[in-house]
Tab-separated table of C-alpha atoms and ligand atoms in Angstrom:
chain	number	residue	atom	x	y	z
A	1	MET	CA	32.137	-3.138	15.646
A	2	ALA	CA	29.056	-4.871	17.038
A	3	VAL	CA	25.779	-3.504	15.702
A	4	LYS	CA	23.378	-2.201	18.342
A	5	ARG	CA	19.680	-2.829	17.915
A	6	LYS	CA	17.486	0.278	18.158
A	7	THR	CA	15.271	0.379	21.231
A	8	ILE	CA	12.091	2.400	21.658
A	9	ARG	CA	14.322	5.066	23.263
A	10	ASP	CA	16.358	5.315	20.064
A	11	VAL	CA	13.171	5.589	18.010
A	12	LEU	CA	11.838	8.315	20.301
A	13	ASP	CA	15.206	10.109	20.127
A	14	LEU	CA	14.828	10.266	16.329
A	15	TYR	CA	11.360	11.762	16.824
A	16	ARG	CA	12.609	14.351	19.326
A	17	ALA	CA	15.425	15.296	16.956
A	18	GLN	CA	12.792	15.659	14.203
A	19	THR	CA	14.602	13.049	12.124
A	20	PRO	CA	12.049	11.222	9.954
A	21	ILE	CA	11.781	7.550	10.964
A	22	SER	CA	12.119	4.917	8.231
A	23	MET	CA	10.130	1.693	8.514
A	24	VAL	CA	9.576	-1.212	6.153
A	25	THR	CA	7.872	-4.516	6.552
A	26	ALA	CA	9.972	-7.665	6.447
A	27	TYR	CA	9.065	-11.282	6.951
A	28	ASP	CA	12.194	-13.358	6.429
A	29	TYR	CA	15.908	-13.641	7.210
A	30	THR	CA	17.265	-12.668	3.795
A	31	CYS	CA	15.203	-9.503	3.405
A	32	ALA	CA	15.748	-8.500	7.043
A	33	ARG	CA	19.502	-8.768	6.405
A	34	LEU	CA	19.238	-6.422	3.410
A	35	VAL	CA	17.122	-4.018	5.473
A	36	GLU	CA	19.971	-3.889	8.010
A	37	ARG	CA	22.505	-3.168	5.266
A	38	ALA	CA	20.311	-0.252	4.139
A	39	GLY	CA	20.212	1.198	7.659
A	40	ILE	CA	16.411	1.289	7.946
A	41	ASP	CA	15.369	2.315	11.483
A	42	THR	CA	12.451	-0.010	12.152
A	43	ILE	CA	10.929	-3.225	10.800
A	44	LEU	CA	7.293	-4.175	11.019
A	45	VAL	CA	6.614	-7.896	10.754
A	46	GLY	CA	3.219	-6.985	9.364
A	47	ASP	CA	0.156	-9.144	8.939
A	48	SER	CA	0.441	-7.973	5.310
A	49	LEU	CA	2.399	-11.225	5.091
A	50	GLY	CA	-1.069	-12.720	4.609
A	51	ASN	CA	-1.170	-10.946	1.243
A	52	VAL	CA	2.413	-10.917	0.012
A	53	ILE	CA	3.736	-14.182	1.481
A	54	GLN	CA	0.649	-16.345	1.776
A	55	GLY	CA	-1.337	-15.030	-1.198
A	56	HIS	CA	-4.592	-14.284	0.639
A	57	ASP	CA	-6.923	-11.433	-0.405
A	58	THR	CA	-7.007	-10.063	3.147
A	59	THR	CA	-4.881	-10.165	6.293
A	60	LEU	CA	-7.597	-12.007	8.222
A	61	PRO	CA	-6.256	-15.591	7.926
A	62	VAL	CA	-2.884	-14.715	9.513
A	63	THR	CA	-2.320	-16.427	12.870
A	64	ILE	CA	-0.229	-15.558	15.904
A	65	GLU	CA	1.952	-18.595	15.071
A	66	ASP	CA	2.587	-17.141	11.584
A	67	ILE	CA	3.739	-13.833	13.070
A	68	ILE	CA	5.948	-15.582	15.656
A	69	TYR	CA	7.560	-17.729	12.927
A	70	HIS	CA	8.308	-14.741	10.673
A	71	THR	CA	9.449	-12.523	13.556
A	72	ARG	CA	12.027	-15.144	14.565
A	73	ALA	CA	13.401	-15.219	11.030
A	74	VAL	CA	13.558	-11.409	10.873
A	75	MET	CA	15.339	-11.200	14.229
A	76	ARG	CA	18.003	-13.601	12.944
A	77	GLY	CA	18.545	-11.512	9.806
A	78	ASN	CA	18.648	-8.050	11.310
A	79	GLN	CA	20.543	-6.882	14.388
A	80	SER	CA	20.031	-3.116	14.063
A	81	ALA	CA	16.379	-2.205	13.493
A	82	HIS	CA	13.703	-1.882	16.135
A	83	VAL	CA	11.395	-4.836	15.364
A	84	ILE	CA	7.626	-4.510	15.783
A	85	ALA	CA	5.397	-7.586	15.453
A	86	ASP	CA	1.826	-7.167	14.247
A	87	MET	CA	-0.980	-8.582	16.363
A	88	PRO	CA	-3.061	-10.551	13.820
A	89	PHE	CA	-6.852	-10.605	13.507
A	90	MET	CA	-8.581	-12.248	16.503
A	91	SER	CA	-5.410	-12.369	18.600
A	92	TYR	CA	-6.757	-9.449	20.697
A	93	GLN	CA	-10.310	-8.646	19.582
A	94	ALA	CA	-12.174	-11.239	21.696
A	95	SER	CA	-10.739	-10.288	25.080
A	96	ASP	CA	-8.067	-8.129	26.709
A	97	ASP	CA	-6.651	-11.303	28.297
A	98	ASP	CA	-6.104	-12.792	24.831
A	99	GLY	CA	-4.456	-9.559	23.742
A	100	VAL	CA	-2.018	-9.338	26.647
A	101	LYS	CA	-1.094	-13.033	26.408
A	102	ASN	CA	-0.611	-12.963	22.642
A	103	ALA	CA	1.398	-9.729	22.792
A	104	GLY	CA	3.578	-11.452	25.368
A	105	ARG	CA	4.070	-14.407	23.004
A	106	LEU	CA	5.330	-12.098	20.260
A	107	LEU	CA	8.061	-10.808	22.593
A	108	LYS	CA	8.764	-14.077	24.391
A	109	GLU	CA	8.631	-16.545	21.482
A	110	GLY	CA	9.149	-14.253	18.483
A	111	GLY	CA	11.768	-11.976	19.995
A	112	ALA	CA	9.983	-8.778	18.901
A	113	GLN	CA	10.596	-5.571	20.845
A	114	SER	CA	7.077	-4.167	20.503
A	115	VAL	CA	3.667	-5.044	19.073
A	116	LYS	CA	1.148	-3.236	16.856
A	117	VAL	CA	-2.636	-3.256	17.239
A	118	GLU	CA	-5.322	-1.850	14.922
A	119	GLY	CA	-8.122	0.217	16.426
A	120	GLY	CA	-9.189	3.259	18.427
A	121	ALA	CA	-10.132	4.333	21.937
A	122	ALA	CA	-11.851	1.025	22.766
A	123	LEU	CA	-8.426	-0.620	22.905
A	124	GLY	CA	-7.303	1.738	25.694
A	125	PRO	CA	-7.724	-0.616	28.692
A	126	MET	CA	-5.988	-3.487	26.881
A	127	ILE	CA	-3.089	-1.248	25.824
A	128	GLU	CA	-2.720	-0.090	29.430
A	129	ARG	CA	-2.423	-3.709	30.526
A	130	MET	CA	0.106	-4.478	27.791
A	131	THR	CA	2.302	-1.505	28.617
A	132	GLY	CA	1.847	-2.335	32.315
A	133	ALA	CA	3.293	-5.759	31.527
A	134	GLY	CA	6.310	-4.117	29.901
A	135	ILE	CA	5.178	-4.561	26.300
A	136	PRO	CA	5.675	-1.459	24.138
A	137	VAL	CA	2.684	-0.911	21.835
A	138	VAL	CA	2.259	0.795	18.454
A	139	GLY	CA	-1.244	1.925	17.446
A	140	HIS	CA	-2.748	1.852	13.946
A	141	LEU	CA	-5.586	4.125	12.783
A	142	GLY	CA	-7.182	5.077	9.462
A	143	LEU	CA	-7.528	2.190	7.048
A	144	THR	CA	-7.083	-0.764	9.381
A	145	PRO	CA	-7.080	-3.824	7.085
A	146	GLN	CA	-8.354	-6.210	9.769
A	147	SER	CA	-11.675	-4.303	9.567
A	148	ILE	CA	-11.865	-4.536	5.791
A	149	HIS	CA	-15.297	-6.150	5.806
A	150	ALA	CA	-16.644	-3.431	8.125
A	151	PHE	CA	-15.199	-0.730	5.824
A	152	GLY	CA	-16.532	-2.478	2.716
A	153	GLY	CA	-13.285	-1.987	0.786
A	154	TYR	CA	-9.835	-0.420	0.851
A	155	ARG	CA	-10.556	3.305	0.843
A	156	VAL	CA	-9.260	6.535	2.362
A	157	GLN	CA	-10.464	7.019	5.974
A	158	GLY	CA	-11.076	10.164	8.034
A	159	ARG	CA	-12.711	12.132	5.220
A	160	GLY	CA	-15.301	14.658	6.431
A	161	GLU	CA	-15.399	16.560	9.700
A	162	ALA	CA	-17.028	13.895	11.874
A	163	ALA	CA	-14.672	11.127	10.745
A	164	ALA	CA	-11.638	13.402	11.127
A	165	THR	CA	-12.676	14.427	14.655
A	166	ARG	CA	-13.179	10.780	15.611
A	167	LEU	CA	-9.749	9.862	14.304
A	168	ILE	CA	-8.072	12.692	16.252
A	169	GLU	CA	-9.919	11.641	19.424
A	170	ASP	CA	-8.884	8.006	18.890
A	171	ALA	CA	-5.271	9.072	18.393
A	172	ARG	CA	-5.303	11.036	21.664
A	173	ALA	CA	-6.960	8.147	23.518
A	174	LEU	CA	-4.343	5.681	22.242
A	175	GLN	CA	-1.563	8.039	23.280
A	176	ASP	CA	-3.140	8.385	26.747
A	177	ALA	CA	-3.347	4.582	26.985
A	178	GLY	CA	0.407	4.382	26.466
A	179	ILE	CA	1.265	3.655	22.817
A	180	PHE	CA	4.717	4.963	21.901
A	181	MET	CA	4.058	5.334	18.160
A	182	LEU	CA	1.058	5.481	15.821
A	183	VAL	CA	0.675	4.216	12.243
A	184	LEU	CA	-1.721	6.281	10.106
A	185	GLU	CA	-2.827	4.420	6.986
A	186	MET	CA	-4.676	5.983	4.037
A	187	VAL	CA	-5.850	9.203	5.640
A	188	PRO	CA	-5.817	12.662	4.022
A	189	ALA	CA	-2.400	14.328	4.331
A	190	ALA	CA	-3.862	17.367	6.136
A	191	LEU	CA	-5.515	15.161	8.762
A	192	ALA	CA	-2.309	13.171	9.273
A	193	GLN	CA	-0.504	16.472	9.844
A	194	THR	CA	-3.135	17.591	12.379
A	195	VAL	CA	-2.822	14.297	14.265
A	196	THR	CA	0.974	14.483	14.176
A	197	GLU	CA	0.918	18.018	15.584
A	198	ALA	CA	-1.641	17.041	18.252
A	199	LEU	CA	0.447	14.150	19.624
A	200	GLN	CA	3.682	13.951	21.611
A	201	ILE	CA	4.604	10.581	20.063
A	202	PRO	CA	5.754	9.788	16.515
A	203	THR	CA	3.302	9.053	13.719
A	204	ILE	CA	4.257	6.752	10.850
A	205	GLY	CA	2.375	7.285	7.621
A	206	ILE	CA	1.421	4.999	4.766
A	207	GLY	CA	-0.707	6.835	2.239
A	208	ALA	CA	-0.880	9.692	4.750
A	209	GLY	CA	1.250	12.402	3.140
A	210	ASN	CA	4.612	13.820	4.060
A	211	ALA	CA	4.010	15.506	7.419
A	212	THR	CA	4.067	12.405	9.615
A	213	SER	CA	7.117	11.644	11.781
A	214	GLY	CA	8.104	8.756	9.515
A	215	GLN	CA	6.990	6.494	6.707
A	216	VAL	CA	6.318	2.790	6.263
A	217	LEU	CA	5.908	0.771	3.082
A	218	VAL	CA	5.428	-2.919	2.461
A	219	LEU	CA	8.866	-4.107	1.341
A	220	TYR	CA	7.555	-6.064	-1.647
A	221	ASP	CA	5.632	-2.986	-2.857
A	222	LEU	CA	8.581	-0.596	-2.679
A	223	LEU	CA	10.822	-3.125	-4.408
A	224	GLY	CA	8.284	-3.590	-7.233
A	225	MET	CA	7.827	-7.334	-6.702
A	226	ASN	CA	4.256	-7.327	-8.050
A	227	ASN	CA	3.439	-4.923	-10.871
A	228	ASP	CA	-0.244	-5.946	-10.716
A	229	PHE	CA	-0.500	-4.206	-7.309
A	230	ARG	CA	0.401	-0.527	-7.482
A	231	PRO	CA	-1.725	1.628	-5.155
A	232	LYS	CA	-1.313	5.414	-5.452
A	233	PHE	CA	0.627	5.708	-2.182
A	234	VAL	CA	3.342	3.235	-3.192
A	235	LYS	CA	6.535	4.476	-4.784
A	236	GLN	CA	8.471	1.706	-6.493
A	237	TYR	CA	12.198	2.145	-5.838
A	238	ALA	CA	13.050	-0.883	-7.984
A	239	ASN	CA	11.300	-3.161	-10.420
A	240	LEU	CA	12.331	-6.531	-9.078
A	241	GLU	CA	9.433	-8.285	-10.797
A	242	SER	CA	11.026	-7.514	-14.173
A	243	ASP	CA	14.571	-8.192	-12.947
A	244	ILE	CA	13.680	-11.495	-11.274
A	245	VAL	CA	11.582	-12.781	-14.175
A	246	ALA	CA	14.362	-11.850	-16.622
A	247	ALA	CA	16.935	-13.703	-14.484
A	248	LEU	CA	14.716	-16.782	-14.222
A	249	GLU	CA	14.096	-16.775	-17.975
A	250	ARG	CA	17.845	-16.611	-18.611
A	251	TYR	CA	18.392	-19.510	-16.217
A	252	ARG	CA	15.607	-21.529	-17.883
A	253	ASP	CA	17.108	-20.895	-21.335
A	254	GLU	CA	20.627	-21.812	-20.181
A	255	VAL	CA	19.386	-25.036	-18.590
A	256	ARG	CA	17.565	-25.941	-21.792
A	257	ALA	CA	20.638	-25.111	-23.894
A	258	ARG	CA	23.002	-26.947	-21.478
A	259	VAL	CA	24.920	-23.686	-21.032
A	260	PHE	CA	24.433	-23.877	-17.260
A	261	PRO	CA	26.206	-25.325	-15.360
A	262	GLY	CA	29.452	-24.353	-17.033
A	263	GLU	CA	32.789	-25.975	-16.298
A	264	GLU	CA	33.404	-23.406	-13.550
A	265	HIS	CA	30.313	-24.636	-11.672
A	266	ALA	CA	31.197	-28.319	-11.914
A	267	PHE	CA	33.338	-30.522	-9.656
B	1	KIV	O1	0.736	-5.277	7.994
B	1	KIV	C1	1.307	-4.283	7.541
B	1	KIV	O2	2.198	-4.365	6.690
B	1	KIV	C2	0.897	-2.964	8.045
B	1	KIV	C3	1.494	-1.768	7.405
B	1	KIV	C4	0.953	-1.581	6.044
B	1	KIV	C5	1.339	-0.564	8.240
B	1	KIV	O3	0.113	-2.895	8.938
């Protein structure tokens, strides 16, 4: 039977049925294929690829071309998940025109079904133009890594009454502007619950407790690909760093010992 890709309607149906929405990041064909086999609802082609694929300290160097390239690969590997492409740093901050055009490129050239932007109420007019152009938009509040230098480090956001109130107001403003889903990153669980209850769209948490409408993790984090990076909010469901290194060491040893290739691998 042909697999049907989830649309924003399917994602919103999960929300209305109070079924928690699963999301992971993916950046390439092979992983996206495995994500399909696991039946994950949504994929974010995140600008976290700047960290885990490109090896940068921040997401800031990621370009719109990078996201288009990786989104294409993900679309080829996965036919079932709703695919969201991240708008990278400076693809929408300088002008709304830039934002609308670059969002359009992610759908037109990358094949994504929706885009994600980081930021609060100030993005409202641009989001209205994007949705007006038929581009579904996901918001992102809390710890927004593209503002890392303004935050002065990766830390929990929305602590204290004033910050919490601002975050709730931003969430409402984004919803009013037309986003269909909101990522909440590194905010206190109680605040994430308040925001979730205040909105009529799904919230997706990362380091935001268990009361959001769904969860997202960076694929490489949940698979334990880098044991040097283990923030509190990440649960490792595998330890692929150990497994992969052990496999590579075995291969190296067998090459050195002329055990590999065996007769069965030769022509
Ligand atoms: O880029 C990314 O992977 C993200 C998630 C962590 C939400 O924005």
